[in-house]
mmCIF file of C-alpha atoms in Angstrom:
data_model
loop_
_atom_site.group_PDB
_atom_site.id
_atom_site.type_symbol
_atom_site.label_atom_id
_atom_site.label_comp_id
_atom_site.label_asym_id
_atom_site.label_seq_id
_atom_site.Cartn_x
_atom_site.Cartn_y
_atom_site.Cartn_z
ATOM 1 C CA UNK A 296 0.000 0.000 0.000
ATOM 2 C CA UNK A 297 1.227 3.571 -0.711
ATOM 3 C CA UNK A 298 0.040 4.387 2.971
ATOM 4 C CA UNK A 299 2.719 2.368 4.009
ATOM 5 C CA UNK A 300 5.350 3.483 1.899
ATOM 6 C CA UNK A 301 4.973 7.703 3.139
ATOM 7 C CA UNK A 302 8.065 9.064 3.612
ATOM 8 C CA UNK A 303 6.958 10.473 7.046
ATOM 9 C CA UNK A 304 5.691 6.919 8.516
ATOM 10 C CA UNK A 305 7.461 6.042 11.237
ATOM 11 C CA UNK A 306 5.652 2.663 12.327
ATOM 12 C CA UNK A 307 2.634 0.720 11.088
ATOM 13 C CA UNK A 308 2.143 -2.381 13.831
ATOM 14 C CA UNK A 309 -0.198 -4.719 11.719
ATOM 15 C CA UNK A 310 -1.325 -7.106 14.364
ATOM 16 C CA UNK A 311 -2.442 -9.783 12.162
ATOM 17 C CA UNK A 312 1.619 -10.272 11.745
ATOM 18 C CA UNK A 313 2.964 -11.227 14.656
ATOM 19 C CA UNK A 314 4.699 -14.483 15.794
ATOM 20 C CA UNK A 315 3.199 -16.456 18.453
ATOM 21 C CA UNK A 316 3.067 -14.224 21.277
ATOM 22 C CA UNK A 317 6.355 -12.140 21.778
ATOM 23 C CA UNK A 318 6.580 -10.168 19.027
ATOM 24 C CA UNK A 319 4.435 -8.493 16.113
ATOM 25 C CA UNK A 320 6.176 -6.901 13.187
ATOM 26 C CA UNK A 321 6.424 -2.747 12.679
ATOM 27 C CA UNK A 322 5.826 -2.364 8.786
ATOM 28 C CA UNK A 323 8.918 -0.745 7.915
ATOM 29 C CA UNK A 324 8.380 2.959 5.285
ATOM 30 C CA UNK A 325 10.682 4.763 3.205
ATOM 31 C CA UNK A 326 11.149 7.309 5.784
ATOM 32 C CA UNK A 327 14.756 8.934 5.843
ATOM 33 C CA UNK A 328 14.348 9.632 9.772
ATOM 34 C CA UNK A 329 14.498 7.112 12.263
ATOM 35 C CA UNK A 330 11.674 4.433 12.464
ATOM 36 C CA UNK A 331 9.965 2.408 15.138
ATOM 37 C CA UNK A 332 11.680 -0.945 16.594
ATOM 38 C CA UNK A 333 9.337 -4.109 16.422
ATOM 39 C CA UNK A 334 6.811 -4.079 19.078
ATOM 40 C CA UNK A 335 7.182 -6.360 22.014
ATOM 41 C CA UNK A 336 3.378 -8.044 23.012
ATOM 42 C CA UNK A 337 3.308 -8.444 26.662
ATOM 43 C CA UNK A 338 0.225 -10.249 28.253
ATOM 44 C CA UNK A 339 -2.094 -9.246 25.227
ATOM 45 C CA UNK A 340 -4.475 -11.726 23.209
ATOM 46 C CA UNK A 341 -5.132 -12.602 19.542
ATOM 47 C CA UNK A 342 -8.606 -10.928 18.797
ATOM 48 C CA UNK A 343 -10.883 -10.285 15.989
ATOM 49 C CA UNK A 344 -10.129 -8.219 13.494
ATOM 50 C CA UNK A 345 -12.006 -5.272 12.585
ATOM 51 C CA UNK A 346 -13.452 -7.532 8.911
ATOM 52 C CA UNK A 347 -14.110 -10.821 11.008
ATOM 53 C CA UNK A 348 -10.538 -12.140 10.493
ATOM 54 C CA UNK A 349 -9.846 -14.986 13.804
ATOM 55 C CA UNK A 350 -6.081 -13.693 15.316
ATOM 56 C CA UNK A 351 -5.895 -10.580 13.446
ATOM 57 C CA UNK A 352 -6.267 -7.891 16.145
ATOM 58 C CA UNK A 353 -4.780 -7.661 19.979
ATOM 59 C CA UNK A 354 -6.742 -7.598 22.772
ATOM 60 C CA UNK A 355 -5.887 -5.601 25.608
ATOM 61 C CA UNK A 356 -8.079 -6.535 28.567
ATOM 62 C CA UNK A 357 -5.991 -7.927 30.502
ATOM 63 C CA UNK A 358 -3.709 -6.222 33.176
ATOM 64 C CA UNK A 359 -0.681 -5.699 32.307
ATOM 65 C CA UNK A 360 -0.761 -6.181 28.450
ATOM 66 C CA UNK A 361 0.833 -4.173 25.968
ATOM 67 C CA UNK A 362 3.355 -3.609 22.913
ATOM 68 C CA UNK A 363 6.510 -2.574 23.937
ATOM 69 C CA UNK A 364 7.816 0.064 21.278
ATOM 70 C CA UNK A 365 10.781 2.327 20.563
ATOM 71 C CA UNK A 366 10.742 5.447 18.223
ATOM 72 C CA UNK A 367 13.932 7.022 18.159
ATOM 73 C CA UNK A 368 14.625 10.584 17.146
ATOM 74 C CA UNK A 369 12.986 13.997 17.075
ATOM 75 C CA UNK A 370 10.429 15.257 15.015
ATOM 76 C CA UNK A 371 8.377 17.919 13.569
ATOM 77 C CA UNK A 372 4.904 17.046 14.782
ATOM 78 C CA UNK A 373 3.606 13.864 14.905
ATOM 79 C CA UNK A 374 0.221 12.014 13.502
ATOM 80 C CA UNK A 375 -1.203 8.781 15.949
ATOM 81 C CA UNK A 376 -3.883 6.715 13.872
ATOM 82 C CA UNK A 377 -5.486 3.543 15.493
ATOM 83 C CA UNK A 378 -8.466 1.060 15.177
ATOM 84 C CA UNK A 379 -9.955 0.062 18.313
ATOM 85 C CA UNK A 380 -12.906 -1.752 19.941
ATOM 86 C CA UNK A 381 -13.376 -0.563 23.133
ATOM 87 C CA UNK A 382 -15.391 -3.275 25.595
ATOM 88 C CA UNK A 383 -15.456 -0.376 28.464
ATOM 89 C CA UNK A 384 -14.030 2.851 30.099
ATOM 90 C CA UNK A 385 -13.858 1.555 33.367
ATOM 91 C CA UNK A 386 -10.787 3.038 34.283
ATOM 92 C CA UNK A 387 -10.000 6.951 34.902
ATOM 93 C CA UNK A 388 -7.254 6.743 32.078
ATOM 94 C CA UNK A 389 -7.314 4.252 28.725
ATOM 95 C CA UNK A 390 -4.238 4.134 27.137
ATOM 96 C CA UNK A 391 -3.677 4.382 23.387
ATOM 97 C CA UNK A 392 0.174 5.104 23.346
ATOM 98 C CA UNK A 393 1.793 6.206 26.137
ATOM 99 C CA UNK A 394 5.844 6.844 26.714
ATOM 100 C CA UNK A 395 7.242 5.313 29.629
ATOM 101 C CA UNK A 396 6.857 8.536 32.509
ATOM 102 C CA UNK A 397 6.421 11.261 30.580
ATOM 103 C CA UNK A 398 9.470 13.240 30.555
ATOM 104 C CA UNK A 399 9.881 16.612 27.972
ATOM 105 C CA UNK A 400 8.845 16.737 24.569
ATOM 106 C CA UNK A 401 6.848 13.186 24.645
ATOM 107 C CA UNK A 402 3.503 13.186 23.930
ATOM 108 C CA UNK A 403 0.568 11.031 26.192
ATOM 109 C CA UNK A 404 -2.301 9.628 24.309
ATOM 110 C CA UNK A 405 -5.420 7.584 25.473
ATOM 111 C CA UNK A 406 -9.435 7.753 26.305
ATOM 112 C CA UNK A 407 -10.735 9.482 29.723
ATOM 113 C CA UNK A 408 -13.328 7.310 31.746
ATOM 114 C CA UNK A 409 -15.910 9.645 30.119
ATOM 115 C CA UNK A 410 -15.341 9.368 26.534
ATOM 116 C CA UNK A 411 -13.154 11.888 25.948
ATOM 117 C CA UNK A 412 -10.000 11.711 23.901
ATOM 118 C CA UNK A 413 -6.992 12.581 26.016
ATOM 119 C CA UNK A 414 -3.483 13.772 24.427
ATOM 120 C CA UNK A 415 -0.382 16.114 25.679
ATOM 121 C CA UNK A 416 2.924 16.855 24.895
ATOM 122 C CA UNK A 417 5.039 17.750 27.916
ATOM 123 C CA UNK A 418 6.833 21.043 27.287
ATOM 124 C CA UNK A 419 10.803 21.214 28.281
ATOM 125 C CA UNK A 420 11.460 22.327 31.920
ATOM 126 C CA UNK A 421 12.967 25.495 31.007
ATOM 127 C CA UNK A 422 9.938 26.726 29.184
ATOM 128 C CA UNK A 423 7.407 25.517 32.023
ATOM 129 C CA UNK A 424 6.518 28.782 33.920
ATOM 130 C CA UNK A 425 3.224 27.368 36.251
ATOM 131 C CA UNK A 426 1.889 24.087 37.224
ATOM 132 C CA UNK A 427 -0.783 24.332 34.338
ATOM 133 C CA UNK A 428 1.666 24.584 31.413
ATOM 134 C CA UNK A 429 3.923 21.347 32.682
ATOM 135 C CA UNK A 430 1.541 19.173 30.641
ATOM 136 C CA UNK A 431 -1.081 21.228 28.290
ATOM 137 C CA UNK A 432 -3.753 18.614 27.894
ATOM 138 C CA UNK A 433 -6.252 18.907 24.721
ATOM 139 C CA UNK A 434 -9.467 17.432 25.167
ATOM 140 C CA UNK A 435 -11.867 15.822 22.178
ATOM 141 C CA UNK A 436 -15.774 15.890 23.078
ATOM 142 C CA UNK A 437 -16.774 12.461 24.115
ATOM 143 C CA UNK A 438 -16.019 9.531 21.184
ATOM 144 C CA UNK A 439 -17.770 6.893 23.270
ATOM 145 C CA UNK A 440 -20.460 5.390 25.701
ATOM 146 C CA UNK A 441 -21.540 2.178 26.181
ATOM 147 C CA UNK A 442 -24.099 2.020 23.362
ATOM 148 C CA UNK A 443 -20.855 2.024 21.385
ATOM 149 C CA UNK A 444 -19.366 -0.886 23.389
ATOM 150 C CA UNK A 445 -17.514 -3.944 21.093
ATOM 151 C CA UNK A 446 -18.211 -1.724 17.758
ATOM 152 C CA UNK A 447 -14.736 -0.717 15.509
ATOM 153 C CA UNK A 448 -14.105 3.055 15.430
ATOM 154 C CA UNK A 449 -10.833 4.695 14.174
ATOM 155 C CA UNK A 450 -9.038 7.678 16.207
ATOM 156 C CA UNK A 451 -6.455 9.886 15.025
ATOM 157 C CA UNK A 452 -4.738 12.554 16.361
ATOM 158 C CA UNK A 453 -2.523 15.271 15.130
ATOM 159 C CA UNK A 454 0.297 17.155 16.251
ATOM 160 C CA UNK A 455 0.944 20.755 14.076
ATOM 161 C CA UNK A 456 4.044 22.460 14.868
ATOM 162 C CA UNK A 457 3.832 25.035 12.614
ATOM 163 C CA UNK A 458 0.555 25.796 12.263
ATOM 164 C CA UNK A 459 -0.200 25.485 15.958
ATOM 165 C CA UNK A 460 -2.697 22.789 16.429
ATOM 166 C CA UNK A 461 -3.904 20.052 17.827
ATOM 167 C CA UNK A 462 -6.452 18.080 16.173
ATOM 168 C CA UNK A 463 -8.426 14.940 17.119
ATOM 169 C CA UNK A 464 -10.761 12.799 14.783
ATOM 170 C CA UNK A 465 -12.663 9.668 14.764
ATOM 171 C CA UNK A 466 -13.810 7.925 11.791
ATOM 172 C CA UNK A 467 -11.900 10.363 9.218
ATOM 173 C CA UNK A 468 -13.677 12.959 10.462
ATOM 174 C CA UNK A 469 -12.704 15.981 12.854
ATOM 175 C CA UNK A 470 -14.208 16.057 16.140
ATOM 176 C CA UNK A 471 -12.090 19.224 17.305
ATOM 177 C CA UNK A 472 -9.205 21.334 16.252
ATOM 178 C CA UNK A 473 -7.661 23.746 18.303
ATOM 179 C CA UNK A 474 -5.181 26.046 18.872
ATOM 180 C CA UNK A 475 -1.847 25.560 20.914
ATOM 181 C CA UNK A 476 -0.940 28.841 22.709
ATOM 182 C CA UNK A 477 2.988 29.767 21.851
ATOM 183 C CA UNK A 478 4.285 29.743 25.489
ATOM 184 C CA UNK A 479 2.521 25.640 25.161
ATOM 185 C CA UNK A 480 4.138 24.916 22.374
ATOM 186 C CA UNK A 481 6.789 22.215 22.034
ATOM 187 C CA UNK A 482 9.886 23.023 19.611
ATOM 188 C CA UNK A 483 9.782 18.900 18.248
ATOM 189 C CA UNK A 484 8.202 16.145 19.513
ATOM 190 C CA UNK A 485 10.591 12.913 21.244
ATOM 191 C CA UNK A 486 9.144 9.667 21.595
ATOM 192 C CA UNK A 487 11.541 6.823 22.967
ATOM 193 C CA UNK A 488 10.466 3.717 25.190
ATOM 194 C CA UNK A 489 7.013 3.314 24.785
ATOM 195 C CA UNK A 490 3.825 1.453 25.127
ATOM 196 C CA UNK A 491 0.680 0.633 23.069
ATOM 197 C CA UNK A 492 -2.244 0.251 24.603
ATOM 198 C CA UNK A 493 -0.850 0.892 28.429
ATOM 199 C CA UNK A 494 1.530 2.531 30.738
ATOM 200 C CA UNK A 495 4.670 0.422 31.448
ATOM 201 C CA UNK A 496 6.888 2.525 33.445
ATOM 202 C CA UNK A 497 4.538 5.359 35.561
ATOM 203 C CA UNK A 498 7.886 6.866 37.388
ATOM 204 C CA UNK A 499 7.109 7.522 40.773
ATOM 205 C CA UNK A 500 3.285 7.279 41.142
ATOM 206 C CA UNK A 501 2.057 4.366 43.086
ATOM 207 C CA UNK A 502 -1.603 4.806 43.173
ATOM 208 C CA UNK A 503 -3.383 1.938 41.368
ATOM 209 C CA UNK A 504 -6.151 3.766 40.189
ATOM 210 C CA UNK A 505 -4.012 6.498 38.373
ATOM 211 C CA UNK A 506 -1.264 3.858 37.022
ATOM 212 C CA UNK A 507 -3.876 1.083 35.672
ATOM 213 C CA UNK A 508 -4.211 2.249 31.848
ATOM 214 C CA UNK A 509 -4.345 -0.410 29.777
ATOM 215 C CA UNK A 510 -7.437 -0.841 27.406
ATOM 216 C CA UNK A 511 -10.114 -2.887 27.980
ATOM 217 C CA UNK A 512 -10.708 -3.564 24.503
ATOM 218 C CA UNK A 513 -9.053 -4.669 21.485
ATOM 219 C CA UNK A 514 -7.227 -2.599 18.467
ATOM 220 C CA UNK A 515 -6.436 -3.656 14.561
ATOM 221 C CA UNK A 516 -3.238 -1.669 13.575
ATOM 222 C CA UNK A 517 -1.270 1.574 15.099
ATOM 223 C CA UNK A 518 0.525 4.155 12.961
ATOM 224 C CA UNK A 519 2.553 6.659 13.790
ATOM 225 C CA UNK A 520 4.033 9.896 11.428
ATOM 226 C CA UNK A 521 6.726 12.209 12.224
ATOM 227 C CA UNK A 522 4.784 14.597 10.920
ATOM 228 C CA UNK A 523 0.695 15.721 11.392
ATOM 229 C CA UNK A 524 -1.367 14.667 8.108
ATOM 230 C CA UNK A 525 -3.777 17.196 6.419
ATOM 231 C CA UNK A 526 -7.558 16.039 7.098
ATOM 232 C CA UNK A 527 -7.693 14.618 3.467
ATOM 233 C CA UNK A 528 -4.985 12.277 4.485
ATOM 234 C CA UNK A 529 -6.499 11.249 7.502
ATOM 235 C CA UNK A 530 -10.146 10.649 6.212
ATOM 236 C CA UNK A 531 -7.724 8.891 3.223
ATOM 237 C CA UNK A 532 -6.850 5.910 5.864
ATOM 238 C CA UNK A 533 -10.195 5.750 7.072
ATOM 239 C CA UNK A 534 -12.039 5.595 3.721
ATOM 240 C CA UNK A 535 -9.127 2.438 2.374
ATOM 241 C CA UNK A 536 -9.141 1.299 6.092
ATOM 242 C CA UNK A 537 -13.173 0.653 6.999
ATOM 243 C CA UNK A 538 -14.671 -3.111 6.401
ATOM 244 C CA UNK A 539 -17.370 -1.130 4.185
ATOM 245 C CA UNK A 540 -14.905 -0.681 1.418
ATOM 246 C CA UNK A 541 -13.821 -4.071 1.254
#
């Protein structure tokens, strides 16, 4: 697929691909800066795929699992894209990709216990001037409730360096876009040790119910750009990506 060969694609973990239970395979792009490693499973389950494939997807639900990931680098903003069937919110946070702690520069992505979408990049220390601007947090409106519990949605998320945005979508289609102030705004984006679908290292917090991320549901592929696509790109991979086209 073209998709797979853009230049700015960093990762694209097809979970159908992975052998026996350690290890899934990052789909490697043309990209002249650095890529993803292979993804590590940990504790997580062959699923259903979003078409009805048997073993094609991960499933998440239990504590503990995950994919192990490392992007190396830095870059210029950043696009997430993922499928996912979520069975429940019944934690406060639901990781989609999270780096291990969240040090400067690293961005934090995943599903609040009331729907909403969920990402930050932490600025640098030297740029952090109050307690509110260590982590500027931008919120989607609510993607889910349980009437939408075991159906296949895609999220994407965008992060625009230059133009000073962050932008969320489901489905292809925009759900919000707004504005990063300048003294909240990250030079490049740094990625590292990281985890799909959970929280592996949570530094020096100890409470249980702010640790436990990992999804209680399942997800069909993860990509991840060094770069944040236009919305015509991103409602691209949703209109080759969705069971109705095939």
């Amino acid at each position: 697929s073209s998709l797979r060969r853009d230049p700015r694609l960093l990762g694209w973990f097809d979970f159908s691909e992975h052998t026996g239970r350690t290890r899934i395979l990052t789909i490697r792009s043309t990209a002249m800066s650095p890529i993803a490693s292979d993804g590590a499973v940990v504790a997580a389950e062959s699923s259903t795929d979003r078409f009805g494939r048997i073993d094609r997807a991960m499933n998440f639900g239990r504590i503990g699992s995950r994919v192990r990931v490392n992007v190396p680098g830095r870059h210029r903003g950043l696009t997430m894209n993922c499928w996912v069937r979520i069975s429940s919110l019944d934690r406060w946070y639901n990781s989609l990709f999270l780096t291990d702690g969240h040090e400067q520069r690293e961005p934090h992505w995943q599903i609040m216990d009331d729907g909403r979408v969920f990402f930050s990049v932490k600025l640098p220390s030297d740029r952090i001037r109050d307690a509110r601007q260590r982590q500027p947090v931008f919120y989607s409106p609510p993607i889910w409730d349980e009437t939408f519990s075991g159906r296949w949605t895609m999220l994407s998320v965008t992060y625009d360096i230059d133009q000073r945005q962050v932008t969320h979508y489901q489905d292809g289609k925009i759900t919000s876009r707004q504005e990063i102030p300048v003294d909240d705004l990250a030079d490049w984006i740094e990625i590292g040790p990281a985890s799909i679908s959970n929280w592996s290292e949570p530094m020096y917090f100890t409470n249980p119910e702010f640790v436990l991320r990992h999804l209680n549901g399942s997800m069909d592929e993860f990509a991840i750009y060094s770069d944040a696509l236009s919305s015509d790109e991103v409602m691209n991979l949703f209109r080759v990506g969705t069971p109705n086209e095939h």
